[in-house]
PDB file of C-alpha atoms in Angstrom:
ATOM      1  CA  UNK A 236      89.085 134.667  63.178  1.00 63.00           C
ATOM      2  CA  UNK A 237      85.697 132.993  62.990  1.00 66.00           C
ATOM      3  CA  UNK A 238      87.107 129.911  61.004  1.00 70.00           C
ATOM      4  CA  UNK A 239      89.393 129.484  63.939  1.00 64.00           C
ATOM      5  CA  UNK A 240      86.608 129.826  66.756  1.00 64.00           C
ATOM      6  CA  UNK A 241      84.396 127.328  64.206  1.00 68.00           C
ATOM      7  CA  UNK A 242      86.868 124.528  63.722  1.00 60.00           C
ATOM      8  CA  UNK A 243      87.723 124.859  67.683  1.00 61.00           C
ATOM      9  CA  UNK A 244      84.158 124.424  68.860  1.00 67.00           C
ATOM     10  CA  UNK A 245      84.013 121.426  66.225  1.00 59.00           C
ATOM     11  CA  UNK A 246      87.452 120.206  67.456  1.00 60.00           C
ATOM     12  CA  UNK A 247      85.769 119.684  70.825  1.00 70.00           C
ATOM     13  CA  UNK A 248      82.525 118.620  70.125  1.00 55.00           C
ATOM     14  CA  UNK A 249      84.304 115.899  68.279  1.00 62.00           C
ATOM     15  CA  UNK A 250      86.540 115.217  71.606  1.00 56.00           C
ATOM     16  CA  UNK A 251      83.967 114.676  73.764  1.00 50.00           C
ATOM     17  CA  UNK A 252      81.724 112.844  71.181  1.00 49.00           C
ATOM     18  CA  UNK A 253      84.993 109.957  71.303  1.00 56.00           C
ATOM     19  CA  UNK A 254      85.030 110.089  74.801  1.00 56.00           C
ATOM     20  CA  UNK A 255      81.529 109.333  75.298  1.00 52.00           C
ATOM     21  CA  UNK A 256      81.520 106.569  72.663  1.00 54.00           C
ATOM     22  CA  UNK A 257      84.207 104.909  74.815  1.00 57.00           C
ATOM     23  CA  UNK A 258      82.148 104.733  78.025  1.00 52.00           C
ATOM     24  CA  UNK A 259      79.189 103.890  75.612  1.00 50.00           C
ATOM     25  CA  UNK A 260      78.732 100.497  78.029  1.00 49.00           C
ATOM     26  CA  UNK A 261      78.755 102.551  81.536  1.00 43.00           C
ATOM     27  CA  UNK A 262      75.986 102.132  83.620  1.00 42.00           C
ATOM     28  CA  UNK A 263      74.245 104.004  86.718  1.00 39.00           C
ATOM     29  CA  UNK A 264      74.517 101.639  89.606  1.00 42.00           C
ATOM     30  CA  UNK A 265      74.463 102.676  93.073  1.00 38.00           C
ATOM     31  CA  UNK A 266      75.452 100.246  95.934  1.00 40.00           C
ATOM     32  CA  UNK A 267      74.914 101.919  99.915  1.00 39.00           C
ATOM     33  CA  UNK A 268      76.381  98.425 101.068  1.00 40.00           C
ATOM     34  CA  UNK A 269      79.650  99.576  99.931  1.00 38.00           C
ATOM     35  CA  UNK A 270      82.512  99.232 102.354  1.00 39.00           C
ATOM     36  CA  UNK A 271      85.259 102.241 102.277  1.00 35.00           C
ATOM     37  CA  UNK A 272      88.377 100.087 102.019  1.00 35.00           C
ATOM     38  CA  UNK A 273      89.384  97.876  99.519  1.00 36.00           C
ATOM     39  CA  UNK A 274      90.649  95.511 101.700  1.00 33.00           C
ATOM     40  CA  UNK A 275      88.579  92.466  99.878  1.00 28.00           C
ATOM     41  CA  UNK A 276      88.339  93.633  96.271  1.00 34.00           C
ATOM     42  CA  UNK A 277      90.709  91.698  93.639  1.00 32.00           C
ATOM     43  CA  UNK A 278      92.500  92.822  90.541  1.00 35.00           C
ATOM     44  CA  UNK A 279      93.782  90.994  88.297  1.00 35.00           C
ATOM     45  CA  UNK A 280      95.126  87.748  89.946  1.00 35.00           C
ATOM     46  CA  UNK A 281      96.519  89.845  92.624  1.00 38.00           C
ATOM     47  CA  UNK A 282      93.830  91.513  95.904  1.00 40.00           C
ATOM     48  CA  UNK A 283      93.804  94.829  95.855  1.00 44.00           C
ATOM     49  CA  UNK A 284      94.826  94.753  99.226  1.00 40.00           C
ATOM     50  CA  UNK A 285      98.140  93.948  98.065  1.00 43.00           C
ATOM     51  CA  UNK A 286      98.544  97.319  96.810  1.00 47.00           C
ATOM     52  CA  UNK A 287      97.062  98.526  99.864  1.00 43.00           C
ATOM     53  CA  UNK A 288      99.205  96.390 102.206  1.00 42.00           C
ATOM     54  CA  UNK A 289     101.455  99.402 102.809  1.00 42.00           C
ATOM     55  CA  UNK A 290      98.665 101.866 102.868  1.00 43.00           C
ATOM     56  CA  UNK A 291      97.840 100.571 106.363  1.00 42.00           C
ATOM     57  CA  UNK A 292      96.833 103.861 108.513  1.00 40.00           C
ATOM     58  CA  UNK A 293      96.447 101.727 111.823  1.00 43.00           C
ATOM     59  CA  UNK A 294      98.405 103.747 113.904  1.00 40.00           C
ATOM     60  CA  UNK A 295     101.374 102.552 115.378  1.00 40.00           C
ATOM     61  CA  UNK A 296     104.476 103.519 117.685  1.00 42.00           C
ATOM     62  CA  UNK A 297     106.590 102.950 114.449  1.00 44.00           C
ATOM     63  CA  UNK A 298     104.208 105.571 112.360  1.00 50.00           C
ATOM     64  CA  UNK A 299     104.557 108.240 115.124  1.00 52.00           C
ATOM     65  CA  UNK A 300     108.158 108.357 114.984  1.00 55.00           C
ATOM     66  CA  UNK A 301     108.036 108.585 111.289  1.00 56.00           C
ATOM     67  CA  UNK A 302     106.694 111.751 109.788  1.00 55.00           C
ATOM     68  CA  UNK A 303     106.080 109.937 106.295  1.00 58.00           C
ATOM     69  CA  UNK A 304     103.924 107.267 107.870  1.00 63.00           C
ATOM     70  CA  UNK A 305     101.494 110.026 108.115  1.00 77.00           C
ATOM     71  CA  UNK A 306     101.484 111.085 104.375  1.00 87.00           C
ATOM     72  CA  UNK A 307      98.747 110.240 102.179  1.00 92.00           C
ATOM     73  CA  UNK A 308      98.845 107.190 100.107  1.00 94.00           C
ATOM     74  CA  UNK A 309      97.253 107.575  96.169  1.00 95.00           C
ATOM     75  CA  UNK A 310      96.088 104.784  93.956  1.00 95.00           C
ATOM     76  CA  UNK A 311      95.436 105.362  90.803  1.00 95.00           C
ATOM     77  CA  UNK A 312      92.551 102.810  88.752  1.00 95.00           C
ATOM     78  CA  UNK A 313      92.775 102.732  85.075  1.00 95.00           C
ATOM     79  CA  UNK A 314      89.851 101.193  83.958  1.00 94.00           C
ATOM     80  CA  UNK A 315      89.239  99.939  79.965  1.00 94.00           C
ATOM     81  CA  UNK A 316      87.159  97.398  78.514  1.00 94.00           C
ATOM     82  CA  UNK A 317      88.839  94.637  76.587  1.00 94.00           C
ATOM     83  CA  UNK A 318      88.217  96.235  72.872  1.00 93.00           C
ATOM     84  CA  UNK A 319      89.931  99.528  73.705  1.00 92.00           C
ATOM     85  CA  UNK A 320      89.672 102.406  71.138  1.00 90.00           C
ATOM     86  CA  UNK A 321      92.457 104.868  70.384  1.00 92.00           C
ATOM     87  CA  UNK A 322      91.395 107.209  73.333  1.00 90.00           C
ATOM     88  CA  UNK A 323      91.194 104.986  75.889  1.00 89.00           C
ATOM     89  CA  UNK A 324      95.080 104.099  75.313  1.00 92.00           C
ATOM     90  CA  UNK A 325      95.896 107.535  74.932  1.00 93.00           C
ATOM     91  CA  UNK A 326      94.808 108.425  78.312  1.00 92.00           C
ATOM     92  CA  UNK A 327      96.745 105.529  79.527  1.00 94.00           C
ATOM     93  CA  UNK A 328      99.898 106.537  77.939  1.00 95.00           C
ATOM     94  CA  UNK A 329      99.317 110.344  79.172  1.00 95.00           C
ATOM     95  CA  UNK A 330      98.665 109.309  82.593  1.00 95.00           C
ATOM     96  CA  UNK A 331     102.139 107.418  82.590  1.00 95.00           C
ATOM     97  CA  UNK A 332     104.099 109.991  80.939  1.00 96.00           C
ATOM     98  CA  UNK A 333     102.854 112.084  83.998  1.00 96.00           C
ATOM     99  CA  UNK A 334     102.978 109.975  86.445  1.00 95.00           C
ATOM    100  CA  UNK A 335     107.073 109.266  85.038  1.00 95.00           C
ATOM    101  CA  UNK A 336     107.321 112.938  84.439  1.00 96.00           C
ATOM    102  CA  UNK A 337     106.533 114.276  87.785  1.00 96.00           C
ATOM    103  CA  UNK A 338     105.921 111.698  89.955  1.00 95.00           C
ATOM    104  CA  UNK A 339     108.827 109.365  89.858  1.00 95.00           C
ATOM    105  CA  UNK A 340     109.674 109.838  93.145  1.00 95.00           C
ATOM    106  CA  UNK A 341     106.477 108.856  94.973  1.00 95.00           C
ATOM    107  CA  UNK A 342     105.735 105.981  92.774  1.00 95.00           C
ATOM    108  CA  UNK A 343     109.324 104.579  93.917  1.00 95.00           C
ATOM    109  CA  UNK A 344     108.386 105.532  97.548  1.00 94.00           C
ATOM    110  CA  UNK A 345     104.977 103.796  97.079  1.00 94.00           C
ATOM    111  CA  UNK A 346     102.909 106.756  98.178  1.00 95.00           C
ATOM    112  CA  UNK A 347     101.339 106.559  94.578  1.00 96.00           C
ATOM    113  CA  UNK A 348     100.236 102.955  93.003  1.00 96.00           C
ATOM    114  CA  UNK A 349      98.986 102.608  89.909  1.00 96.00           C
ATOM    115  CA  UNK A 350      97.302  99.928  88.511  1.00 95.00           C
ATOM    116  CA  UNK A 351      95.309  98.939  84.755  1.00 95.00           C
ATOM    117  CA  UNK A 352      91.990  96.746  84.630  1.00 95.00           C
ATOM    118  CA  UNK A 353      89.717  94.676  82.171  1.00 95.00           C
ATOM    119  CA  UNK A 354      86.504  95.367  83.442  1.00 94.00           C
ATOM    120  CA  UNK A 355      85.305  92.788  81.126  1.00 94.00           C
ATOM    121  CA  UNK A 356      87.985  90.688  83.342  1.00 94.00           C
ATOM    122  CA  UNK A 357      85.787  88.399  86.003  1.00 94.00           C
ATOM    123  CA  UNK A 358      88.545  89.043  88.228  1.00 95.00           C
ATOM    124  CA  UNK A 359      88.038  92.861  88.684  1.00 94.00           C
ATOM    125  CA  UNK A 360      84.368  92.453  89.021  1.00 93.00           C
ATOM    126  CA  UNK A 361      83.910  93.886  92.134  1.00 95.00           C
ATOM    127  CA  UNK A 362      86.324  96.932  92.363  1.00 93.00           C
ATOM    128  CA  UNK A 363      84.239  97.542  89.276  1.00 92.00           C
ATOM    129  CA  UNK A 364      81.384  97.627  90.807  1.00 93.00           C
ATOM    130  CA  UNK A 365      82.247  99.810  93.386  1.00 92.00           C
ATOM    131  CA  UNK A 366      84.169 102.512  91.538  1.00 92.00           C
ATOM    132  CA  UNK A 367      80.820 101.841  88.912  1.00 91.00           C
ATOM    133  CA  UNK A 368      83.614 101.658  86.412  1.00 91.00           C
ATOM    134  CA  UNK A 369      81.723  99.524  82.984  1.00 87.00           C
ATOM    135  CA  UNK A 370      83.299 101.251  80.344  1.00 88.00           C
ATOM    136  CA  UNK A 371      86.823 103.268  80.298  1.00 89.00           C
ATOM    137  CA  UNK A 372      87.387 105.654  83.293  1.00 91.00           C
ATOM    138  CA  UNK A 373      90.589 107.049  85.657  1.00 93.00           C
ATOM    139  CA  UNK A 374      89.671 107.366  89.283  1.00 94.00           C
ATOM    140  CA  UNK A 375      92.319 108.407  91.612  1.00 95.00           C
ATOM    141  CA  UNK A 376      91.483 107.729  95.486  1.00 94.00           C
ATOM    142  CA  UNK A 377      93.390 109.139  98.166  1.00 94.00           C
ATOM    143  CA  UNK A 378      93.879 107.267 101.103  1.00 92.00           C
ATOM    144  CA  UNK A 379      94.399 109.297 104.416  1.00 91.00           C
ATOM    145  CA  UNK A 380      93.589 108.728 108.002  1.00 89.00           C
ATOM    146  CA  UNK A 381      92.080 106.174 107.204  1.00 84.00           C
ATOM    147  CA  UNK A 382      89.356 108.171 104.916  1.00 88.00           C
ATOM    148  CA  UNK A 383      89.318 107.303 101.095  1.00 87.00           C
ATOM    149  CA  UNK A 384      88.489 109.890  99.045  1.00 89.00           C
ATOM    150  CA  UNK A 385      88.004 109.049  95.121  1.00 86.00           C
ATOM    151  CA  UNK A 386      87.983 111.810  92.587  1.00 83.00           C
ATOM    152  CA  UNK A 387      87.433 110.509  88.980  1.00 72.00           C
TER     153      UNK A 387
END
């Protein structure tokens, strides 16, 4: 019974010793200039804002009539650095298995977009910087009202 309890508290130590080393690069940077929307920010080759295109919560006569107009909209940031260790993929493959496993649905609807970025990619410099992303990290923001709200 103590073996058991032994090799679990080592089985976790170990866990969260290879999650740290992934984020070994993150840094503490704070920015109060930061705007709420991502309106600006680029990924990849593509803006952001072309995810967020449909997240629009200006309120229209359109939107009123429709009851899922007025359902929140989730993105989901997977963040890595270009040298990615064994964890850092295997939280990318077991946040698709669950996004394909139980939310198949909204990702077809589009109330849940998901995208992958280099941070070491110039391109996704600044929605780095203001998720404070420099190493690996999952942040999901939820988008309603207007309001973002990031959990990561």
């Amino acid at each position: 019974m103590k073996i058991k309890k032994i090799f679990g508290i080592l089985f976790i130590f170990t866990a969260l010793v290879a999650i740290s080393a992934c984020n070994s690069r993150t840094s503490v940077k704070t920015d109060t200039s930061q705007k709420d929307s991502l309106n600006t920010e680029k990924a990849n080759d593509k803006k952001v804002s072309d995810i967020e295109d449909s997240t629009s919560t200006k309120s229209t006569e359109k939107d009123k009539n429709n009851p899922a107009a007025n359902l929140p909209i989730v993105l989901i940031y997977n963040f890595h650095i270009t040298n990615r260790c064994v964890t850092c993929i295997a939280i990318e493959d077991a946040t698709t298995k669950t996004l394909n496993t139980y939310f198949a649905s909204e990702m077809k609807q589009g109330r849940i977009k998901r995208k992958i970025l280099n941070v070491d990619d110039e391109a996704n410099k600044k929605i780095s910087e203001k998720y404070e992303a420099f190493g690996s990290g999952l942040f999901v923001t939820r988008i309603f009202n207007g309001k973002e709200t990031t959990t990561d």
